CSV table of C-alpha atoms and ligand atoms in Angstrom, one decimal:
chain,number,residue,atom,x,y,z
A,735,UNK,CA,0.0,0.0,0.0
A,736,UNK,CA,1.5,3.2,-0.8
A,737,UNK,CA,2.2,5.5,1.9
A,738,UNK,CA,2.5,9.2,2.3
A,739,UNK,CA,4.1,11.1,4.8
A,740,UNK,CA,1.4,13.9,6.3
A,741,UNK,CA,2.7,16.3,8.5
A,742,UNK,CA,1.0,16.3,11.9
A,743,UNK,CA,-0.6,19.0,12.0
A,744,UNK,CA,-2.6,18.2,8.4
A,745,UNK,CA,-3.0,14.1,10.2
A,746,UNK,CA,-4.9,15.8,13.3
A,747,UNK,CA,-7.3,17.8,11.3
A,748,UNK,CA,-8.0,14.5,9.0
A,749,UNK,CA,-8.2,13.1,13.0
A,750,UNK,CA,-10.5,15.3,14.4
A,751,UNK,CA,-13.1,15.2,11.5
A,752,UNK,CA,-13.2,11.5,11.4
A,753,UNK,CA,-13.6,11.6,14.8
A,754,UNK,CA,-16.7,13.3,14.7
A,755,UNK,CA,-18.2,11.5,12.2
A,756,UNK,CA,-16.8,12.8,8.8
A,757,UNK,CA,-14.6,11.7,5.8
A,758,UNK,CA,-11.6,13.6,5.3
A,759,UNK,CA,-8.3,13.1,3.3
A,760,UNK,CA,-5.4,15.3,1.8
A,761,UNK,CA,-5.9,16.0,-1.6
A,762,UNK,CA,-4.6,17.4,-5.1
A,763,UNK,CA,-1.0,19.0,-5.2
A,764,UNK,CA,0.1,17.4,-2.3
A,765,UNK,CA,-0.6,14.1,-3.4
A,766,UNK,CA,0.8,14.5,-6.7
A,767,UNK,CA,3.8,15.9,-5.0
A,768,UNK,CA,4.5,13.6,-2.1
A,769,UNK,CA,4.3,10.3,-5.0
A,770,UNK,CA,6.6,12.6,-7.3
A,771,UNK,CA,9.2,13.1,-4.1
A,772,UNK,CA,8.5,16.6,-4.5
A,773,UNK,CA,8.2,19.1,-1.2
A,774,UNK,CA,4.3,20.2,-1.6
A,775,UNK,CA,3.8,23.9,-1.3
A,776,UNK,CA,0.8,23.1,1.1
A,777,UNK,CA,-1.5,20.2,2.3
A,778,UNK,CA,-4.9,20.9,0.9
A,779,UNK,CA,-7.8,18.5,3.2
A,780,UNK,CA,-11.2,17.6,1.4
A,781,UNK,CA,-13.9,16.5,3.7
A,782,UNK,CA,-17.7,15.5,3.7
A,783,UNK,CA,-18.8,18.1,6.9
A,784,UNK,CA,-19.8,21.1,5.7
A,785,UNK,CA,-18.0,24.3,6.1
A,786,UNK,CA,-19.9,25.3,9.5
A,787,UNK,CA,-19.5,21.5,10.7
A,788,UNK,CA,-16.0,22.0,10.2
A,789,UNK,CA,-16.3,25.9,12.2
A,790,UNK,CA,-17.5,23.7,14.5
A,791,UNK,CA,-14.9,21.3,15.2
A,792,UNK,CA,-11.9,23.7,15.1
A,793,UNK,CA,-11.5,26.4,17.4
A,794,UNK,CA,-9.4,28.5,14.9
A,795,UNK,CA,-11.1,29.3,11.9
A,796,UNK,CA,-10.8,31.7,8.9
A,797,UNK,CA,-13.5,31.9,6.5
A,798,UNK,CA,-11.4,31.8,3.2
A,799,UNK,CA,-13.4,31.1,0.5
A,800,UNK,CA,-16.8,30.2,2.3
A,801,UNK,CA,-19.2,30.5,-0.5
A,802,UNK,CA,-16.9,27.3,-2.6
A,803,UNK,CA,-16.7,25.7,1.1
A,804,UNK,CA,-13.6,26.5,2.1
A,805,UNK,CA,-12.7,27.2,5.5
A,806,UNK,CA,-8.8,28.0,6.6
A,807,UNK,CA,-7.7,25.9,9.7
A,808,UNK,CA,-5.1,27.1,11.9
A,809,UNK,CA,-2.9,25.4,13.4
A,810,UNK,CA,0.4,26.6,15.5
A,811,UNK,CA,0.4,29.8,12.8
A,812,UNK,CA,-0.1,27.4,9.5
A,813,UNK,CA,-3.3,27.8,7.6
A,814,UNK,CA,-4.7,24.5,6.3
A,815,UNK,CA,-7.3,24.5,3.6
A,816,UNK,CA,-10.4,22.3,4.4
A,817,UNK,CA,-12.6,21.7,1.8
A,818,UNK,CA,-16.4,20.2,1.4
A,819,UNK,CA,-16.6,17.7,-1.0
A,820,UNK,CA,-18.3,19.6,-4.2
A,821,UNK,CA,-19.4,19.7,-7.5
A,822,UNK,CA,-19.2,22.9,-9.4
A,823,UNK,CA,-21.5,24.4,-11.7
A,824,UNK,CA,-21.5,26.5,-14.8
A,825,UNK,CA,-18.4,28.7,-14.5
A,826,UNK,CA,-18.8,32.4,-14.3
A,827,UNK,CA,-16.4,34.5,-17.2
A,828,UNK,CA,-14.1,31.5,-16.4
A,829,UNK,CA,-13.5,32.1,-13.1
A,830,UNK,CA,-15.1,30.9,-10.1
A,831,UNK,CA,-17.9,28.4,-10.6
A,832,UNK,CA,-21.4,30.2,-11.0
A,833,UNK,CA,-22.4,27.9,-7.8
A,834,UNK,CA,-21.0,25.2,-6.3
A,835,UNK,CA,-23.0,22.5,-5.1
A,836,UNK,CA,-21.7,20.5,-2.0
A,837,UNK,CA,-22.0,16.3,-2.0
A,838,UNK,CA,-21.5,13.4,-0.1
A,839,UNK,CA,-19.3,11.9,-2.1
A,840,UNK,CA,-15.1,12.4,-2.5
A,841,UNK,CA,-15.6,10.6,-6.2
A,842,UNK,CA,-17.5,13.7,-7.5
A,843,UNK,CA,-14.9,16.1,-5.9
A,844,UNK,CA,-12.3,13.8,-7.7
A,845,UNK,CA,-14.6,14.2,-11.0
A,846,UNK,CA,-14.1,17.7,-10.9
A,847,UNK,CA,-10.8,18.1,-10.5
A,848,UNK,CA,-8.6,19.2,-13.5
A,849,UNK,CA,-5.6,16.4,-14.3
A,850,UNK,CA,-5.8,13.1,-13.2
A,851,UNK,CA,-2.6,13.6,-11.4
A,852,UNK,CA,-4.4,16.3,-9.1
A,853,UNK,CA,-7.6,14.0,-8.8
A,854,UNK,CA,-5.9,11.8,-6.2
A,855,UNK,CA,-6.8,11.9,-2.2
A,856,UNK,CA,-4.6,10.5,0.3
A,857,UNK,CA,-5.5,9.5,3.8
A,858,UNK,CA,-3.9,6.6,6.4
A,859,UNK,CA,-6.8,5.4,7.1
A,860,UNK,CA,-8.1,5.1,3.4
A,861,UNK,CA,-4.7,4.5,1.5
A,862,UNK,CA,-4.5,6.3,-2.0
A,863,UNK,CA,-7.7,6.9,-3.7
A,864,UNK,CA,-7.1,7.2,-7.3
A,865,UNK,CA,-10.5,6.3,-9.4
A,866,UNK,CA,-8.8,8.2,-12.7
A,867,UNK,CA,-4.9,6.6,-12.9
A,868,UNK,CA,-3.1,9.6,-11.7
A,869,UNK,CA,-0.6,6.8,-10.7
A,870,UNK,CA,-0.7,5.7,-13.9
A,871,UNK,CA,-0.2,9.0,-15.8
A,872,UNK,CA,2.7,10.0,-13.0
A,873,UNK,CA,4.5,7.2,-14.1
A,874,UNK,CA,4.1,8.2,-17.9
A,875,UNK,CA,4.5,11.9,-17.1
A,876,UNK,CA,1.6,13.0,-18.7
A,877,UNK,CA,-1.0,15.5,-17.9
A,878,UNK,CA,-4.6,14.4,-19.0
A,879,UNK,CA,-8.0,15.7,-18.2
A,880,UNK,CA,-10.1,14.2,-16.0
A,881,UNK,CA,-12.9,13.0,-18.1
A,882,UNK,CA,-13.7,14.3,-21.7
A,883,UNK,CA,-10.8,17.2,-22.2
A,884,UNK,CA,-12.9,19.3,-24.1
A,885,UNK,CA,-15.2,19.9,-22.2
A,886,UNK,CA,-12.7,20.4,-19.0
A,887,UNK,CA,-11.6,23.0,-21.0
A,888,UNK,CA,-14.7,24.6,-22.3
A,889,UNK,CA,-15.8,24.9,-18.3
A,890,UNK,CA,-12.6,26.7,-17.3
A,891,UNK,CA,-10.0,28.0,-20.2
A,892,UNK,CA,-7.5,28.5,-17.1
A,893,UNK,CA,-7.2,24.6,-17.2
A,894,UNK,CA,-5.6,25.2,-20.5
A,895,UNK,CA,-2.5,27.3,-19.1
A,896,UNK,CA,-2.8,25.2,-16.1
A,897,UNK,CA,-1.9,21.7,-17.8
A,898,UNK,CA,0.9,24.2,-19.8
A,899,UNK,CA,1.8,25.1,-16.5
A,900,UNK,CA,2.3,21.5,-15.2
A,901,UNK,CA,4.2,20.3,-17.9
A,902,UNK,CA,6.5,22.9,-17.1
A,903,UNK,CA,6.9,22.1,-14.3
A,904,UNK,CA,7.7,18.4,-14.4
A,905,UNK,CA,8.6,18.4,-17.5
A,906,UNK,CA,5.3,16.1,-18.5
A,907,UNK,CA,3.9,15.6,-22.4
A,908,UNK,CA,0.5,16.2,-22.8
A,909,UNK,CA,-1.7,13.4,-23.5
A,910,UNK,CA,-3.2,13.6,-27.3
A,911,UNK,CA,-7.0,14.2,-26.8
A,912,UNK,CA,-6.2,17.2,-23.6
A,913,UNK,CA,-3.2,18.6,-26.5
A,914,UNK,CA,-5.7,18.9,-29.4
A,915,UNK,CA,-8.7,20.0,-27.1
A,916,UNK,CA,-6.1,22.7,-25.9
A,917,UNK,CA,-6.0,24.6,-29.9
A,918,UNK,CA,-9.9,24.2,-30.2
A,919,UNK,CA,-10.6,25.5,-26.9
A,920,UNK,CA,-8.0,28.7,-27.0
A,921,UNK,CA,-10.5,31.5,-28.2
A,922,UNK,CA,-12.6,31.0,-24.3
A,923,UNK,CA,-9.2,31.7,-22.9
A,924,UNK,CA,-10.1,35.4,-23.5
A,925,UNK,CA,-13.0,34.9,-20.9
A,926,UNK,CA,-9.9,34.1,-18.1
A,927,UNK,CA,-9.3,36.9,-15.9
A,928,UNK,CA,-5.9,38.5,-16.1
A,929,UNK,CA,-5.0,38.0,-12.7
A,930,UNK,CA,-5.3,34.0,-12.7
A,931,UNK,CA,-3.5,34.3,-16.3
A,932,UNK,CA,-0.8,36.0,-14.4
A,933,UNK,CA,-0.3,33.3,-12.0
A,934,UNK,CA,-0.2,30.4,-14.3
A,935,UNK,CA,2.3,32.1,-16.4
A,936,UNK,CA,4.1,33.0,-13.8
A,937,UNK,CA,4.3,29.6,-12.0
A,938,UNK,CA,5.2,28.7,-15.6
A,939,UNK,CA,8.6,31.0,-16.0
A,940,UNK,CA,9.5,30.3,-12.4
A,941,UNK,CA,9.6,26.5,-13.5
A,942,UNK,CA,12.5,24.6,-14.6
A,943,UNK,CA,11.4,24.4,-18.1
A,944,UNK,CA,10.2,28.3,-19.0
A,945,UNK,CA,11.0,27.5,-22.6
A,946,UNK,CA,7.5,26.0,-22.9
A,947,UNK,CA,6.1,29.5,-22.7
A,948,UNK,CA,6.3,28.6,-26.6
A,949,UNK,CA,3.9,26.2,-26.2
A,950,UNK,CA,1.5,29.2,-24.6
A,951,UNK,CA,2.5,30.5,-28.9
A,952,UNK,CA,2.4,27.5,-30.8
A,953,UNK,CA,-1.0,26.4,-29.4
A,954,UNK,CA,-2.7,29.9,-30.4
A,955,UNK,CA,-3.4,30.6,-26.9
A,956,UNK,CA,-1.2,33.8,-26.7
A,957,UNK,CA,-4.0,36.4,-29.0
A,958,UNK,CA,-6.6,36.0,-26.2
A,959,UNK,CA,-3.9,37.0,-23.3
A,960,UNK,CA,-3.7,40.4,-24.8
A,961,UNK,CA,-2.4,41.8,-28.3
A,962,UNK,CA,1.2,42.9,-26.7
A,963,UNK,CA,1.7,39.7,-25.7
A,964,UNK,CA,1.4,37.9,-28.7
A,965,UNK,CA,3.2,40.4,-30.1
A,966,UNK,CA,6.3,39.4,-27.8
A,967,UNK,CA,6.1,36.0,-28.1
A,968,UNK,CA,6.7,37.1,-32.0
A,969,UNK,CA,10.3,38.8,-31.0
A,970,UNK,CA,11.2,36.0,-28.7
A,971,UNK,CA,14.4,34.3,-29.6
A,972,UNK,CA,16.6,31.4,-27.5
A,973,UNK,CA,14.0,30.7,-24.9
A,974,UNK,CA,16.0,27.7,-23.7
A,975,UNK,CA,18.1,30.6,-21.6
A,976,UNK,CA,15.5,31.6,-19.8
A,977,UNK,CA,15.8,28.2,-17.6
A,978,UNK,CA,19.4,29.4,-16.7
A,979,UNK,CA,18.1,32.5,-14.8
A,980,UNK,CA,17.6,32.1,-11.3
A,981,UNK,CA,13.9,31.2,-10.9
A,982,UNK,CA,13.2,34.5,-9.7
A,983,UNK,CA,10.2,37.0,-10.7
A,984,UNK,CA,11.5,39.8,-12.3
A,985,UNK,CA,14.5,37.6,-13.8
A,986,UNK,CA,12.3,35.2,-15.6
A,987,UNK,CA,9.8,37.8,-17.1
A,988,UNK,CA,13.1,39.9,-17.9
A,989,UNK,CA,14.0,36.7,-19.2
A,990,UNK,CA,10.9,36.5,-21.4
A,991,UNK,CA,10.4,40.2,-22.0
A,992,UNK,CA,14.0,41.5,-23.2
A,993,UNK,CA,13.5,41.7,-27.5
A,994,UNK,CA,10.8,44.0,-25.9
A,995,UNK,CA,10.9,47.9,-26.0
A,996,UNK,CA,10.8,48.5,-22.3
A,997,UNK,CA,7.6,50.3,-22.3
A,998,UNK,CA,6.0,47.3,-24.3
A,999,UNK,CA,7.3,45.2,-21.4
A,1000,UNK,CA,5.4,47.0,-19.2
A,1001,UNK,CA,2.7,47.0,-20.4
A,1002,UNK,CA,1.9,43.6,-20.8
A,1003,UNK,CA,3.4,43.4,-17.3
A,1004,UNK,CA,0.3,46.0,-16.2
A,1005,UNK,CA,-2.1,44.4,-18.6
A,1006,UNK,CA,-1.5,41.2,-16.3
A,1007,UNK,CA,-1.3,43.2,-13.1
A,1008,UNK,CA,1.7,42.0,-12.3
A,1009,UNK,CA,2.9,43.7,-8.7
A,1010,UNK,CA,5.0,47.0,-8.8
A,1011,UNK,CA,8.0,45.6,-7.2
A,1012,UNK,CA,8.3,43.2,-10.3
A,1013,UNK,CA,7.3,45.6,-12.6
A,1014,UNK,CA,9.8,48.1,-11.6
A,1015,UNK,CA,12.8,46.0,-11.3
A,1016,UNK,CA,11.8,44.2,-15.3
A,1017,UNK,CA,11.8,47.1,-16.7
A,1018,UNK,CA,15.3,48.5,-15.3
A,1019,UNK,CA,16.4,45.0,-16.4
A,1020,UNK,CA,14.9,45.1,-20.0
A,1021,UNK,CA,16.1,48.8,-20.2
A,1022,UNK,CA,20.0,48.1,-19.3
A,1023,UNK,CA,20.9,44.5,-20.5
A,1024,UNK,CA,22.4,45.5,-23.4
A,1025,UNK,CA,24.6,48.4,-22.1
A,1026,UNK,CA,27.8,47.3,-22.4
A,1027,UNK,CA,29.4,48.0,-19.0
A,1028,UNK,CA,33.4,48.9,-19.3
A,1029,UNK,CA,35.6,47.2,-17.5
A,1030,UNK,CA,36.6,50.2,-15.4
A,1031,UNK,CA,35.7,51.4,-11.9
A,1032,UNK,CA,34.5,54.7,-11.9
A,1033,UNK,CA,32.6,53.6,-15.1
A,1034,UNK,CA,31.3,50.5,-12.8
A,1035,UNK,CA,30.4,52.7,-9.7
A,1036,UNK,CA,28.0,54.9,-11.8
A,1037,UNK,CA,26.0,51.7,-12.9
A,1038,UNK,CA,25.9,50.7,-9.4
A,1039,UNK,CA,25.1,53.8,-8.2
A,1040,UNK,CA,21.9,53.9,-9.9
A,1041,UNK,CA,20.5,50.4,-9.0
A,1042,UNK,CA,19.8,48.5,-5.7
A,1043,UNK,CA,22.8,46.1,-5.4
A,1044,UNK,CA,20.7,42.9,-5.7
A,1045,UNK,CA,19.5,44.1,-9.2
A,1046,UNK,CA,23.4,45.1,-10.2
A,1047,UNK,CA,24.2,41.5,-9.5
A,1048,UNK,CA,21.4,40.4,-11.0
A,1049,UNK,CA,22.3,42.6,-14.1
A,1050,UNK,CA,25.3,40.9,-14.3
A,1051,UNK,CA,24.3,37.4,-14.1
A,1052,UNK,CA,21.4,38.1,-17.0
A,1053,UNK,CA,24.1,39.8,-19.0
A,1054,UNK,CA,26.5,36.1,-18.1
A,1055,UNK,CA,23.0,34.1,-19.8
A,1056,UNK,CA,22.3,36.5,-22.8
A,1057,UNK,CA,25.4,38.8,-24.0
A,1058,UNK,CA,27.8,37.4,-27.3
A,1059,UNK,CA,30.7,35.1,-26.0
A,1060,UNK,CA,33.2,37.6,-26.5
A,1061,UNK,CA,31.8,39.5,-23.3
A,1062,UNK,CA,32.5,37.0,-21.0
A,1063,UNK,CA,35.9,38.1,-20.0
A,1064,UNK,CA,35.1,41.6,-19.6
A,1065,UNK,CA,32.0,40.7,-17.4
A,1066,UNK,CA,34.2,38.4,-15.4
A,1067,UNK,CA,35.9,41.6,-14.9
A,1068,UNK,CA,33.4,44.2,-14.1
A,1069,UNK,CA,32.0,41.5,-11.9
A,1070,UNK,CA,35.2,41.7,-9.9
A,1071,UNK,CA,36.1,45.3,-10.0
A,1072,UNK,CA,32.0,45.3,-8.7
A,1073,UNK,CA,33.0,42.8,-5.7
A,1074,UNK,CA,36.3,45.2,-5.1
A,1075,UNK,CA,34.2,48.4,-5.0
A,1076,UNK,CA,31.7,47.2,-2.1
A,1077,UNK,CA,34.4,46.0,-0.3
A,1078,UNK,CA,36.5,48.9,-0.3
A,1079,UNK,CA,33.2,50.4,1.2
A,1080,UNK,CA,33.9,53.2,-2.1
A,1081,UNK,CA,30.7,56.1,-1.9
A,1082,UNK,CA,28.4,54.7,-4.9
A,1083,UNK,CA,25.2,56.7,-3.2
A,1084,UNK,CA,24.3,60.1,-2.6
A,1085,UNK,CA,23.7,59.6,1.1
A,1086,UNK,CA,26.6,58.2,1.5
A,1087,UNK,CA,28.7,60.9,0.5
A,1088,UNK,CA,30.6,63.0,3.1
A,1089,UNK,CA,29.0,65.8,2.6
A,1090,UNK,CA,25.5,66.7,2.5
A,1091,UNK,CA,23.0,69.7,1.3
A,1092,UNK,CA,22.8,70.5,4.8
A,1093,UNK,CA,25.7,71.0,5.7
A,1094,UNK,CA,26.2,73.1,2.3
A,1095,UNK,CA,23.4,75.2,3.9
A,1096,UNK,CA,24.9,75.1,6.9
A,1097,UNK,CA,28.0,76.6,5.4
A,1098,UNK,CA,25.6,79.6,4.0
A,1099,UNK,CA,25.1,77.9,0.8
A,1100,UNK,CA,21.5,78.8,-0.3
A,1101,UNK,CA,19.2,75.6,-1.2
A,1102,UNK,CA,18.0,75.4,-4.9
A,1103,UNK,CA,19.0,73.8,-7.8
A,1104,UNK,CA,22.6,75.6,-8.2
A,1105,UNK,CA,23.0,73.6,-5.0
A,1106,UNK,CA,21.5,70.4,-6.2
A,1107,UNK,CA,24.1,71.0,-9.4
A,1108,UNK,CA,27.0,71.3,-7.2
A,1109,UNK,CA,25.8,68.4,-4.9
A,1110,UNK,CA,25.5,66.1,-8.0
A,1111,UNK,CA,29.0,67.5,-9.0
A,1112,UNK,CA,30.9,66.1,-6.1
A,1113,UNK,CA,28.9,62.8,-6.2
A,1114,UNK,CA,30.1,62.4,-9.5
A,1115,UNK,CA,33.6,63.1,-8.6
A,1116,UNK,CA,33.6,61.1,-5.7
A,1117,UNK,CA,32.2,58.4,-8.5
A,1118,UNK,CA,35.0,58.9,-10.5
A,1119,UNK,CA,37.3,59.2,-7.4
A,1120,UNK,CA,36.5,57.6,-4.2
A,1121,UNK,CA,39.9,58.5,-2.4
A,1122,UNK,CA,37.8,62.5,-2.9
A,1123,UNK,CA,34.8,61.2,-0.5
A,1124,UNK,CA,36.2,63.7,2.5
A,1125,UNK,CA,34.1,66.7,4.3
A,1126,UNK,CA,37.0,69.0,4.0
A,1127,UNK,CA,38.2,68.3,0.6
A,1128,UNK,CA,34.9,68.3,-0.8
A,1129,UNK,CA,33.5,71.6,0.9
A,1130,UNK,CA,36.6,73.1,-0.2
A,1131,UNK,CA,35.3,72.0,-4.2
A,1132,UNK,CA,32.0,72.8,-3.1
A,1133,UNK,CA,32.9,76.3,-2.4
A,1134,UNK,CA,35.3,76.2,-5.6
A,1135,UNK,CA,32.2,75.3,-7.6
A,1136,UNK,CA,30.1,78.0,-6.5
A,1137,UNK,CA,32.4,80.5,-7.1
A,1138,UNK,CA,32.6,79.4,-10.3
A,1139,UNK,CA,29.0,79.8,-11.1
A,1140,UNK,CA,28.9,83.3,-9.8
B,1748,ATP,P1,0.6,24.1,-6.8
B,1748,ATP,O1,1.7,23.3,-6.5
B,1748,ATP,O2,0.8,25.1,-7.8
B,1748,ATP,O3,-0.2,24.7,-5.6
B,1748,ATP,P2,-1.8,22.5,-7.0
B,1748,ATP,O4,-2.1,21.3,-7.8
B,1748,ATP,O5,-1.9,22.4,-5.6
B,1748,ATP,O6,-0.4,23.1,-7.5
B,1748,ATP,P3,-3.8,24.6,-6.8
B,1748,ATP,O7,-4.0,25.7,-7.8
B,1748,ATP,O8,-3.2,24.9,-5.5
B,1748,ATP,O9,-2.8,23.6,-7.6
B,1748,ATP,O10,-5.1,23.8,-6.7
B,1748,ATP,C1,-5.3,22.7,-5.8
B,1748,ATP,C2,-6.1,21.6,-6.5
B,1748,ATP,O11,-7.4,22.1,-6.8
B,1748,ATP,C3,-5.5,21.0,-7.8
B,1748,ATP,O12,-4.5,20.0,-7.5
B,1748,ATP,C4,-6.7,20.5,-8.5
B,1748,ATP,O13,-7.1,19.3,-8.0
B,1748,ATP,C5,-7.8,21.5,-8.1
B,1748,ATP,N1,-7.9,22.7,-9.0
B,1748,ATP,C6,-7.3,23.9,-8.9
B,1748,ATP,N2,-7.6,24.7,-9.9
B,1748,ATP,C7,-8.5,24.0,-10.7
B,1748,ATP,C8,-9.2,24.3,-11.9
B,1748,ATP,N3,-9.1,25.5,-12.5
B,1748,ATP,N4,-10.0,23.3,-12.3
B,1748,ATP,C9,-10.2,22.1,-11.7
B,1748,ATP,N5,-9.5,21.8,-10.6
B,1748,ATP,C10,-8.7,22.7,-10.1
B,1749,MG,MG1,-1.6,24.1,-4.2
């Protein structure tokens, strides 16, 4: 009988419920991790009491997502989804089932599950349950549909990305009848809001094979994401790199996104309402990738000086995956003139420098942008030559400055 470890706290809430009367087991993800020998994000619980049976029986509750019957668990400070056993109904602009109908019975919460490797519940007492060969498919990495793929599809396009998504992540083929349904089913994609497109794409470049992105393109899926995106996919060239980014946001739709003019970048990024931080830090990315850095300090400094110095390294290490061989030694280079520069503790930001606007005013300089123009002055001297980052010598060159401008 195959066995799968459940962490305690996930056992005792399977515990509880049985103990008063109900069915309970882990379910989806989890399952299909644990049997893969993969860490599961988190250990999602199905169960036949109804969400206030379960309020009942737990003395910390959250009401997550009440109205589909899930209720949030807590136990020592981890949330654990608990589930009724349901049936959904029509789905509403492809999103959340119109209504959801709760039943007795775990095999119609299996039924409506997407891939037969998520349709698989787990508990000790029980053993596996797996009434649609998720075993089967695991062991033949392959994502299929639960039931008749087109119509899968035709209830929730996002099933479409999500199996893309899968793949992706294990590096699975997709069965023949879920692969054609996936080209004949691409127009309802349009009906998907942004936000769950964003995540399944995302998921997707964060996995270990990004380069099926492509297969986002070559299925015709890409025209009902948004017009700018297809249009990127269009300029998108050696995808196979992306997977030797680190599998970070911002690197991995950087990535992606580089052929694009930054602003186009951006706005797909909005379109899919990606968050700021990611935005902000792919668009710096997209925008300096190409600049060949020289292999010279002061040169070096001003780069740094205008980025955070997790995005200069990682500026360095996209450059390492994308630029022409014949940069290689030159960004081995800057990369260790870069290390050199931190260490020597050189001034590479303005509030670092050893002087500041107030104490210019306090010397009887008058604020306003001459001051500003003198500030920036020293900061790029100091940039130039750190050895010059000294109150004395630069309010000396401050005062120089001034004079000059009178
Ligand atoms: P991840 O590791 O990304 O969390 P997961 O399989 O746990 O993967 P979730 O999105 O967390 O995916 O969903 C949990 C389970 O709910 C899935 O395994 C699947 O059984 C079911 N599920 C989720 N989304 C859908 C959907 N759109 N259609 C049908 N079933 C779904
Ligand atoms: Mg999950």
């Amino acid at each position: 009988m195959i066995k799968i470890q459940v962490p305690e706290a996930a056992k005792s809430i399977i515990e509880q419920l049985n103990t008063n009367g109900f069915e309970a087991y882990v379910v989806g993800g989890c399952v299909r991790d644990s049997l893969l020998g993969r860490m599961p994000e988190d250990w999602d619980i199905t169960t036949s009491a109804k969400p206030e049976q379960v309020k009942e029986i737990f003395k910390r509750t959250v009401d997550t997502g009440i109205q589909h019957g899930t209720v949030t668990v807590l136990i020592e400070h981890e949330g654990y989804e608990v589930t009724t056993y349901r049936i959904d109904g029509e789905y509403e602009d492809g999103r959340h089932p119109r209504s959801v109908e709760f039943t007795g019975s775990l095999l119609e919460d299996l039924k409506r599950r997407d891939f037969t490797i998520n349709a698989m519940a787990y508990s000790d007492r029980e053993g596996l349950v797996d009434a649609f060969d998720g075993v089967k498919d695991l062991e033949g990495r392959i994502i299929r549909c639960v039931g008749n793929a087109v119509d899968r599809f035709t209830e929730d396009a996002l099933r479409i990305l999500r199996a893309i998504r899968f793949s992706a992540q294990l590096g699975f083929d997709m069965e023949e009848e879920t692969r054609a349904a996936i080209s004949v089913i691409a127009p309802s994609m349009a009906k998907v809001s942004k936000e769950r497109i964003q995540v399944e794409l995302t998921k997707l470049l964060l996995s270990d094979h990004p380069e099926r992105l492509k297969y986002v393109y070559d299925n015709g899926i890409a025209p009902y994401i948004s017009q700018y995106f297809e249009d990127a996919g269009r300029r998108l060239r050696e995808a196979e790199k992306i997977a030797w980014l680190p599998s970070k946001k911002h690197m991995r739709w950087s990535g992606f996104l580089r052929l694009e003019e930054p602003g186009n970048g951006v706005r797909i990024l909005k379109e899919l309402k990606l968050d700021n931080d990611t935005i902000h830090q792919t668009k710096t990315l997209v925008s300096l990738w190409k600049t060949e850095i020289p292999a010279d300090k002061p040169a070096i400094r001003q780069v740094m000086s205008g980025l955070s110095p997790e995005l200069f390294q990682d500026l360095l290490c996209f450059q390492k995956v994308f630029c022409p061989e014949s940069h290689l030694t030159r960004l081995k280079t800057v990369e260790k003139y870069s290390e050199e520069i931190l260490l020597a503790g050189d001034c590479i930001r303005l509030k670092d420098m050893a002087v500041t606007g107030r104490e210019l005013m306090d010397a009887g300089m008058k604020p306003g942008p001459e001051m500003g123009a003198v500030l920036d002055h020293l900061f790029q001297l100091v940039l130039k030559q750190p050895e010059c980052n000294n109150r004395e010598y630069l309010m000396k060159s401050a005062e120089h400055l001034l004079k000059e401008q009178a």
